[in-house]
mmCIF file of C-alpha atoms in Angstrom:
data_model
loop_
_atom_site.group_PDB
_atom_site.id
_atom_site.type_symbol
_atom_site.label_atom_id
_atom_site.label_comp_id
_atom_site.label_asym_id
_atom_site.label_seq_id
_atom_site.Cartn_x
_atom_site.Cartn_y
_atom_site.Cartn_z
ATOM 1 C CA UNK D 1 86.562 46.046 -240.478
ATOM 2 C CA UNK D 2 88.769 45.520 -243.519
ATOM 3 C CA UNK D 3 91.526 48.135 -243.540
ATOM 4 C CA UNK D 4 92.474 49.380 -247.009
ATOM 5 C CA UNK D 5 95.312 51.466 -248.441
ATOM 6 C CA UNK D 6 94.387 53.145 -251.746
ATOM 7 C CA UNK D 7 97.256 53.782 -254.188
ATOM 8 C CA UNK D 8 96.903 55.826 -257.395
ATOM 9 C CA UNK D 9 98.922 58.728 -258.760
ATOM 10 C CA UNK D 10 95.782 60.449 -260.051
ATOM 11 C CA UNK D 11 94.184 62.339 -257.181
ATOM 12 C CA UNK D 12 90.728 62.351 -258.759
ATOM 13 C CA UNK D 13 90.644 58.576 -259.169
ATOM 14 C CA UNK D 14 92.125 58.049 -255.724
ATOM 15 C CA UNK D 15 89.521 60.256 -254.088
ATOM 16 C CA UNK D 16 86.714 58.574 -256.008
ATOM 17 C CA UNK D 17 87.851 55.119 -254.903
ATOM 18 C CA UNK D 18 88.203 56.259 -251.300
ATOM 19 C CA UNK D 19 84.664 57.636 -251.448
ATOM 20 C CA UNK D 20 83.349 54.354 -252.833
ATOM 21 C CA UNK D 21 85.040 52.240 -250.183
ATOM 22 C CA UNK D 22 84.347 54.490 -247.198
ATOM 23 C CA UNK D 23 80.592 54.002 -247.452
ATOM 24 C CA UNK D 24 80.889 50.204 -247.320
ATOM 25 C CA UNK D 25 80.032 48.893 -243.829
ATOM 26 C CA UNK D 26 82.860 46.328 -243.828
ATOM 27 C CA UNK D 27 85.647 48.588 -245.146
ATOM 28 C CA UNK D 28 87.752 51.335 -243.616
ATOM 29 C CA UNK D 29 90.231 53.296 -245.751
ATOM 30 C CA UNK D 30 93.206 53.842 -243.448
ATOM 31 C CA UNK D 31 95.530 55.606 -245.875
ATOM 32 C CA UNK D 32 96.401 56.792 -249.364
ATOM 33 C CA UNK D 33 99.544 56.925 -251.492
ATOM 34 C CA UNK D 34 100.292 58.547 -254.839
ATOM 35 C CA UNK D 35 103.230 56.398 -255.977
ATOM 36 C CA UNK D 36 104.735 52.961 -255.443
ATOM 37 C CA UNK D 37 107.475 53.982 -253.031
ATOM 38 C CA UNK D 38 104.967 55.774 -250.821
ATOM 39 C CA UNK D 39 102.676 52.736 -251.054
ATOM 40 C CA UNK D 40 105.374 50.466 -249.646
ATOM 41 C CA UNK D 41 106.170 52.913 -246.839
ATOM 42 C CA UNK D 42 102.516 53.362 -245.943
ATOM 43 C CA UNK D 43 101.859 49.621 -246.086
ATOM 44 C CA UNK D 44 104.694 48.983 -243.637
ATOM 45 C CA UNK D 45 103.398 51.730 -241.388
ATOM 46 C CA UNK D 46 99.694 50.860 -241.491
ATOM 47 C CA UNK D 47 99.775 47.115 -242.239
ATOM 48 C CA UNK D 48 96.431 47.198 -244.065
ATOM 49 C CA UNK D 49 94.427 44.104 -244.879
ATOM 50 C CA UNK D 50 94.230 45.096 -248.551
ATOM 51 C CA UNK D 51 96.217 47.449 -250.789
ATOM 52 C CA UNK D 52 94.250 48.662 -253.809
ATOM 53 C CA UNK D 53 97.129 49.290 -256.226
ATOM 54 C CA UNK D 54 97.324 51.164 -259.516
ATOM 55 C CA UNK D 55 99.893 49.825 -262.010
ATOM 56 C CA UNK D 56 101.255 52.766 -263.938
ATOM 57 C CA UNK D 57 102.834 55.306 -261.604
ATOM 58 C CA UNK D 58 106.012 57.419 -261.756
ATOM 59 C CA UNK D 59 109.248 56.373 -260.066
ATOM 60 C CA UNK D 60 108.271 53.034 -258.470
ATOM 61 C CA UNK D 61 105.361 51.499 -260.392
ATOM 62 C CA UNK D 62 102.623 49.281 -259.039
ATOM 63 C CA UNK D 63 104.331 46.047 -260.067
ATOM 64 C CA UNK D 64 107.513 46.801 -258.155
ATOM 65 C CA UNK D 65 105.527 48.095 -255.184
ATOM 66 C CA UNK D 66 103.458 44.909 -255.195
ATOM 67 C CA UNK D 67 106.608 42.774 -255.256
ATOM 68 C CA UNK D 68 108.093 44.673 -252.310
ATOM 69 C CA UNK D 69 104.921 44.432 -250.257
ATOM 70 C CA UNK D 70 104.363 40.743 -250.977
ATOM 71 C CA UNK D 71 108.011 39.916 -250.213
ATOM 72 C CA UNK D 72 107.937 41.626 -246.815
ATOM 73 C CA UNK D 73 107.404 39.022 -244.036
ATOM 74 C CA UNK D 74 105.869 41.713 -241.831
ATOM 75 C CA UNK D 75 103.140 42.173 -244.440
ATOM 76 C CA UNK D 76 102.308 38.508 -244.854
ATOM 77 C CA UNK D 77 98.642 39.130 -244.074
ATOM 78 C CA UNK D 78 98.325 42.020 -246.538
ATOM 79 C CA UNK D 79 96.738 41.313 -249.914
ATOM 80 C CA UNK D 80 97.256 43.424 -253.024
ATOM 81 C CA UNK D 81 94.369 44.046 -255.400
ATOM 82 C CA UNK D 82 95.352 45.584 -258.737
ATOM 83 C CA UNK D 83 93.296 48.468 -260.076
ATOM 84 C CA UNK D 84 93.614 48.379 -263.857
ATOM 85 C CA UNK D 85 92.108 49.545 -267.129
ATOM 86 C CA UNK D 86 92.303 45.925 -268.422
ATOM 87 C CA UNK D 87 94.202 47.313 -271.394
ATOM 88 C CA UNK D 88 97.543 46.348 -269.890
ATOM 89 C CA UNK D 89 97.402 42.559 -269.848
ATOM 90 C CA UNK D 90 101.155 42.041 -269.607
ATOM 91 C CA UNK D 91 101.367 44.456 -266.681
ATOM 92 C CA UNK D 92 98.552 42.672 -264.852
ATOM 93 C CA UNK D 93 100.194 39.271 -265.250
ATOM 94 C CA UNK D 94 103.500 40.716 -264.029
ATOM 95 C CA UNK D 95 101.689 42.040 -260.967
ATOM 96 C CA UNK D 96 100.089 38.641 -260.320
ATOM 97 C CA UNK D 97 103.503 37.034 -260.587
ATOM 98 C CA UNK D 98 104.810 39.596 -258.126
ATOM 99 C CA UNK D 99 102.220 38.395 -255.628
ATOM 100 C CA UNK D 100 99.016 40.327 -256.291
ATOM 101 C CA UNK D 101 95.858 38.461 -255.366
ATOM 102 C CA UNK D 102 93.617 39.679 -258.169
ATOM 103 C CA UNK D 103 92.505 42.625 -260.234
ATOM 104 C CA UNK D 104 89.532 44.894 -260.757
ATOM 105 C CA UNK D 105 88.889 47.340 -263.575
ATOM 106 C CA UNK D 106 88.732 51.091 -263.044
ATOM 107 C CA UNK D 107 85.502 51.060 -264.997
ATOM 108 C CA UNK D 108 83.816 48.610 -262.631
ATOM 109 C CA UNK D 109 80.653 49.527 -260.804
ATOM 110 C CA UNK D 110 81.244 50.992 -257.319
ATOM 111 C CA UNK D 111 79.663 47.989 -255.599
ATOM 112 C CA UNK D 112 81.914 45.654 -257.594
ATOM 113 C CA UNK D 113 85.056 47.423 -256.392
ATOM 114 C CA UNK D 114 83.954 47.113 -252.771
ATOM 115 C CA UNK D 115 82.999 43.469 -253.263
ATOM 116 C CA UNK D 116 86.405 42.817 -254.827
ATOM 117 C CA UNK D 117 88.158 44.182 -251.753
ATOM 118 C CA UNK D 118 86.018 42.001 -249.483
ATOM 119 C CA UNK D 119 86.597 38.946 -251.684
ATOM 120 C CA UNK D 120 90.379 39.346 -251.697
ATOM 121 C CA UNK D 121 90.416 39.825 -247.938
ATOM 122 C CA UNK D 122 88.496 36.565 -247.562
ATOM 123 C CA UNK D 123 91.043 34.736 -249.691
ATOM 124 C CA UNK D 124 88.926 34.514 -252.845
ATOM 125 C CA UNK D 125 91.908 35.501 -254.954
ATOM 126 C CA UNK D 126 90.421 35.101 -258.401
ATOM 127 C CA UNK D 127 87.591 37.571 -258.550
ATOM 128 C CA UNK D 128 86.693 36.376 -262.024
ATOM 129 C CA UNK D 129 88.434 33.029 -262.611
ATOM 130 C CA UNK D 130 87.543 32.793 -266.285
ATOM 131 C CA UNK D 131 88.694 36.335 -267.016
ATOM 132 C CA UNK D 132 91.936 35.894 -265.091
ATOM 133 C CA UNK D 133 92.612 32.547 -266.719
ATOM 134 C CA UNK D 134 92.045 34.043 -270.161
ATOM 135 C CA UNK D 135 94.296 36.988 -269.418
ATOM 136 C CA UNK D 136 97.136 34.780 -268.214
ATOM 137 C CA UNK D 137 96.643 32.377 -271.105
ATOM 138 C CA UNK D 138 97.018 35.169 -273.657
ATOM 139 C CA UNK D 139 100.202 36.468 -272.099
ATOM 140 C CA UNK D 140 101.771 33.081 -271.435
ATOM 141 C CA UNK D 141 100.827 31.925 -274.919
ATOM 142 C CA UNK D 142 102.771 34.833 -276.342
ATOM 143 C CA UNK D 143 105.792 33.835 -274.280
ATOM 144 C CA UNK D 144 105.565 30.186 -275.294
ATOM 145 C CA UNK D 145 106.598 31.095 -278.825
ATOM 146 C CA UNK D 146 110.024 31.930 -277.455
ATOM 147 C CA UNK D 147 110.406 29.911 -274.255
ATOM 148 C CA UNK D 148 109.574 26.437 -272.891
ATOM 149 C CA UNK D 149 107.979 25.807 -269.517
ATOM 150 C CA UNK D 150 109.750 27.478 -266.626
ATOM 151 C CA UNK D 151 111.980 24.756 -265.086
ATOM 152 C CA UNK D 152 111.506 26.158 -261.582
ATOM 153 C CA UNK D 153 107.740 26.002 -261.969
ATOM 154 C CA UNK D 154 107.977 22.501 -263.414
ATOM 155 C CA UNK D 155 110.136 21.415 -260.483
ATOM 156 C CA UNK D 156 107.504 22.656 -258.053
ATOM 157 C CA UNK D 157 105.081 20.102 -259.461
ATOM 158 C CA UNK D 158 107.368 17.323 -258.211
ATOM 159 C CA UNK D 159 106.239 18.059 -254.660
ATOM 160 C CA UNK D 160 102.608 17.348 -255.533
ATOM 161 C CA UNK D 161 100.749 14.063 -255.400
ATOM 162 C CA UNK D 162 98.893 12.857 -258.469
ATOM 163 C CA UNK D 163 95.602 14.061 -257.004
ATOM 164 C CA UNK D 164 97.065 17.454 -256.119
ATOM 165 C CA UNK D 165 98.374 17.885 -259.664
ATOM 166 C CA UNK D 166 94.889 17.066 -260.914
ATOM 167 C CA UNK D 167 93.400 19.701 -258.610
ATOM 168 C CA UNK D 168 96.016 22.253 -259.713
ATOM 169 C CA UNK D 169 95.060 21.625 -263.332
ATOM 170 C CA UNK D 170 91.424 22.388 -262.536
ATOM 171 C CA UNK D 171 92.352 25.512 -260.577
ATOM 172 C CA UNK D 172 94.334 26.622 -263.608
ATOM 173 C CA UNK D 173 91.244 26.165 -265.750
ATOM 174 C CA UNK D 174 89.383 28.576 -263.503
ATOM 175 C CA UNK D 175 87.220 26.142 -261.564
ATOM 176 C CA UNK D 176 86.001 27.023 -258.074
ATOM 177 C CA UNK D 177 86.297 24.613 -255.142
ATOM 178 C CA UNK D 178 82.652 23.630 -255.651
ATOM 179 C CA UNK D 179 83.247 22.908 -259.338
ATOM 180 C CA UNK D 180 86.426 20.954 -258.563
ATOM 181 C CA UNK D 181 84.491 18.900 -256.030
ATOM 182 C CA UNK D 182 81.810 18.079 -258.574
ATOM 183 C CA UNK D 183 84.357 17.182 -261.242
ATOM 184 C CA UNK D 184 86.358 14.865 -258.951
ATOM 185 C CA UNK D 185 83.400 13.488 -256.966
ATOM 186 C CA UNK D 186 84.742 14.799 -253.659
ATOM 187 C CA UNK D 187 83.339 17.221 -251.087
ATOM 188 C CA UNK D 188 83.942 20.982 -251.381
ATOM 189 C CA UNK D 189 85.792 20.791 -248.057
ATOM 190 C CA UNK D 190 88.142 18.155 -249.451
ATOM 191 C CA UNK D 191 88.696 20.247 -252.571
ATOM 192 C CA UNK D 192 89.549 23.255 -250.417
ATOM 193 C CA UNK D 193 91.938 21.137 -248.354
ATOM 194 C CA UNK D 194 93.737 19.991 -251.517
ATOM 195 C CA UNK D 195 94.034 23.584 -252.751
ATOM 196 C CA UNK D 196 95.430 24.753 -249.407
ATOM 197 C CA UNK D 197 97.977 21.928 -249.337
ATOM 198 C CA UNK D 198 99.095 22.741 -252.871
ATOM 199 C CA UNK D 199 99.562 26.402 -251.966
ATOM 200 C CA UNK D 200 101.632 25.377 -248.951
ATOM 201 C CA UNK D 201 103.822 23.003 -250.959
ATOM 202 C CA UNK D 202 104.566 25.432 -253.797
ATOM 203 C CA UNK D 203 104.733 28.496 -251.531
ATOM 204 C CA UNK D 204 101.804 30.287 -253.161
ATOM 205 C CA UNK D 205 99.661 32.567 -251.044
ATOM 206 C CA UNK D 206 96.518 32.374 -253.176
ATOM 207 C CA UNK D 207 94.824 30.841 -256.214
ATOM 208 C CA UNK D 208 96.133 33.499 -258.580
ATOM 209 C CA UNK D 209 99.623 32.143 -258.015
ATOM 210 C CA UNK D 210 98.381 28.608 -258.689
ATOM 211 C CA UNK D 211 96.877 29.621 -262.034
ATOM 212 C CA UNK D 212 100.204 31.100 -263.102
ATOM 213 C CA UNK D 213 102.062 27.997 -261.882
ATOM 214 C CA UNK D 214 99.754 25.735 -263.891
ATOM 215 C CA UNK D 215 100.709 27.569 -267.094
ATOM 216 C CA UNK D 216 104.371 28.260 -266.410
ATOM 217 C CA UNK D 217 105.059 24.652 -265.390
ATOM 218 C CA UNK D 218 103.565 23.340 -268.612
ATOM 219 C CA UNK D 219 100.855 21.454 -266.722
ATOM 220 C CA UNK D 220 98.246 23.496 -268.573
ATOM 221 C CA UNK D 221 98.857 24.384 -272.210
ATOM 222 C CA UNK D 222 97.943 27.905 -273.366
ATOM 223 C CA UNK D 223 95.289 26.597 -275.739
ATOM 224 C CA UNK D 224 93.447 24.569 -273.127
#
């Protein structure tokens, strides 16, 4: 069973999400929290597989809570899935940078929310690669008017081989392992191996982090 902690300051939404997840045969809701500080405490107590996290909450918001959870070594196996209205692009990107593994809209169909939780637990960080890539591109493009590529992100590319940089570029463009394999004439297993090695080298825990790295390092231009 996939253990889930549901975090939202609105009781009605929280209860609705709990109801949706509790009927899924692979999911067990082990706890709830109504703000970011409580989410961090409950995560440390329960060590859930997935935290379904709202962004806008009083006191400690979802971005800060995500950062605290993802930075805690004891919660290394916990994944954070952002629950959003999709009207807060900059907040979503900040949450992804803080370590979140993906996002799902509050207006999604019930089955989609459950599938998103399962997908994140399985390591399929980008629930909708094209949508995530577009979201990050819009936000990073806005930043590019004022700032060059992040030097720390650019430095991380130095640890990659030429082939790994090529794979990272394709991940940044939203391609799946199967699509990367077809593009580079390699097997899906080899593509997955490259992706895993890249994540290890740049200290990223999922593909969402790789997409951000591809843009922030300058490897992938906002218009691409």
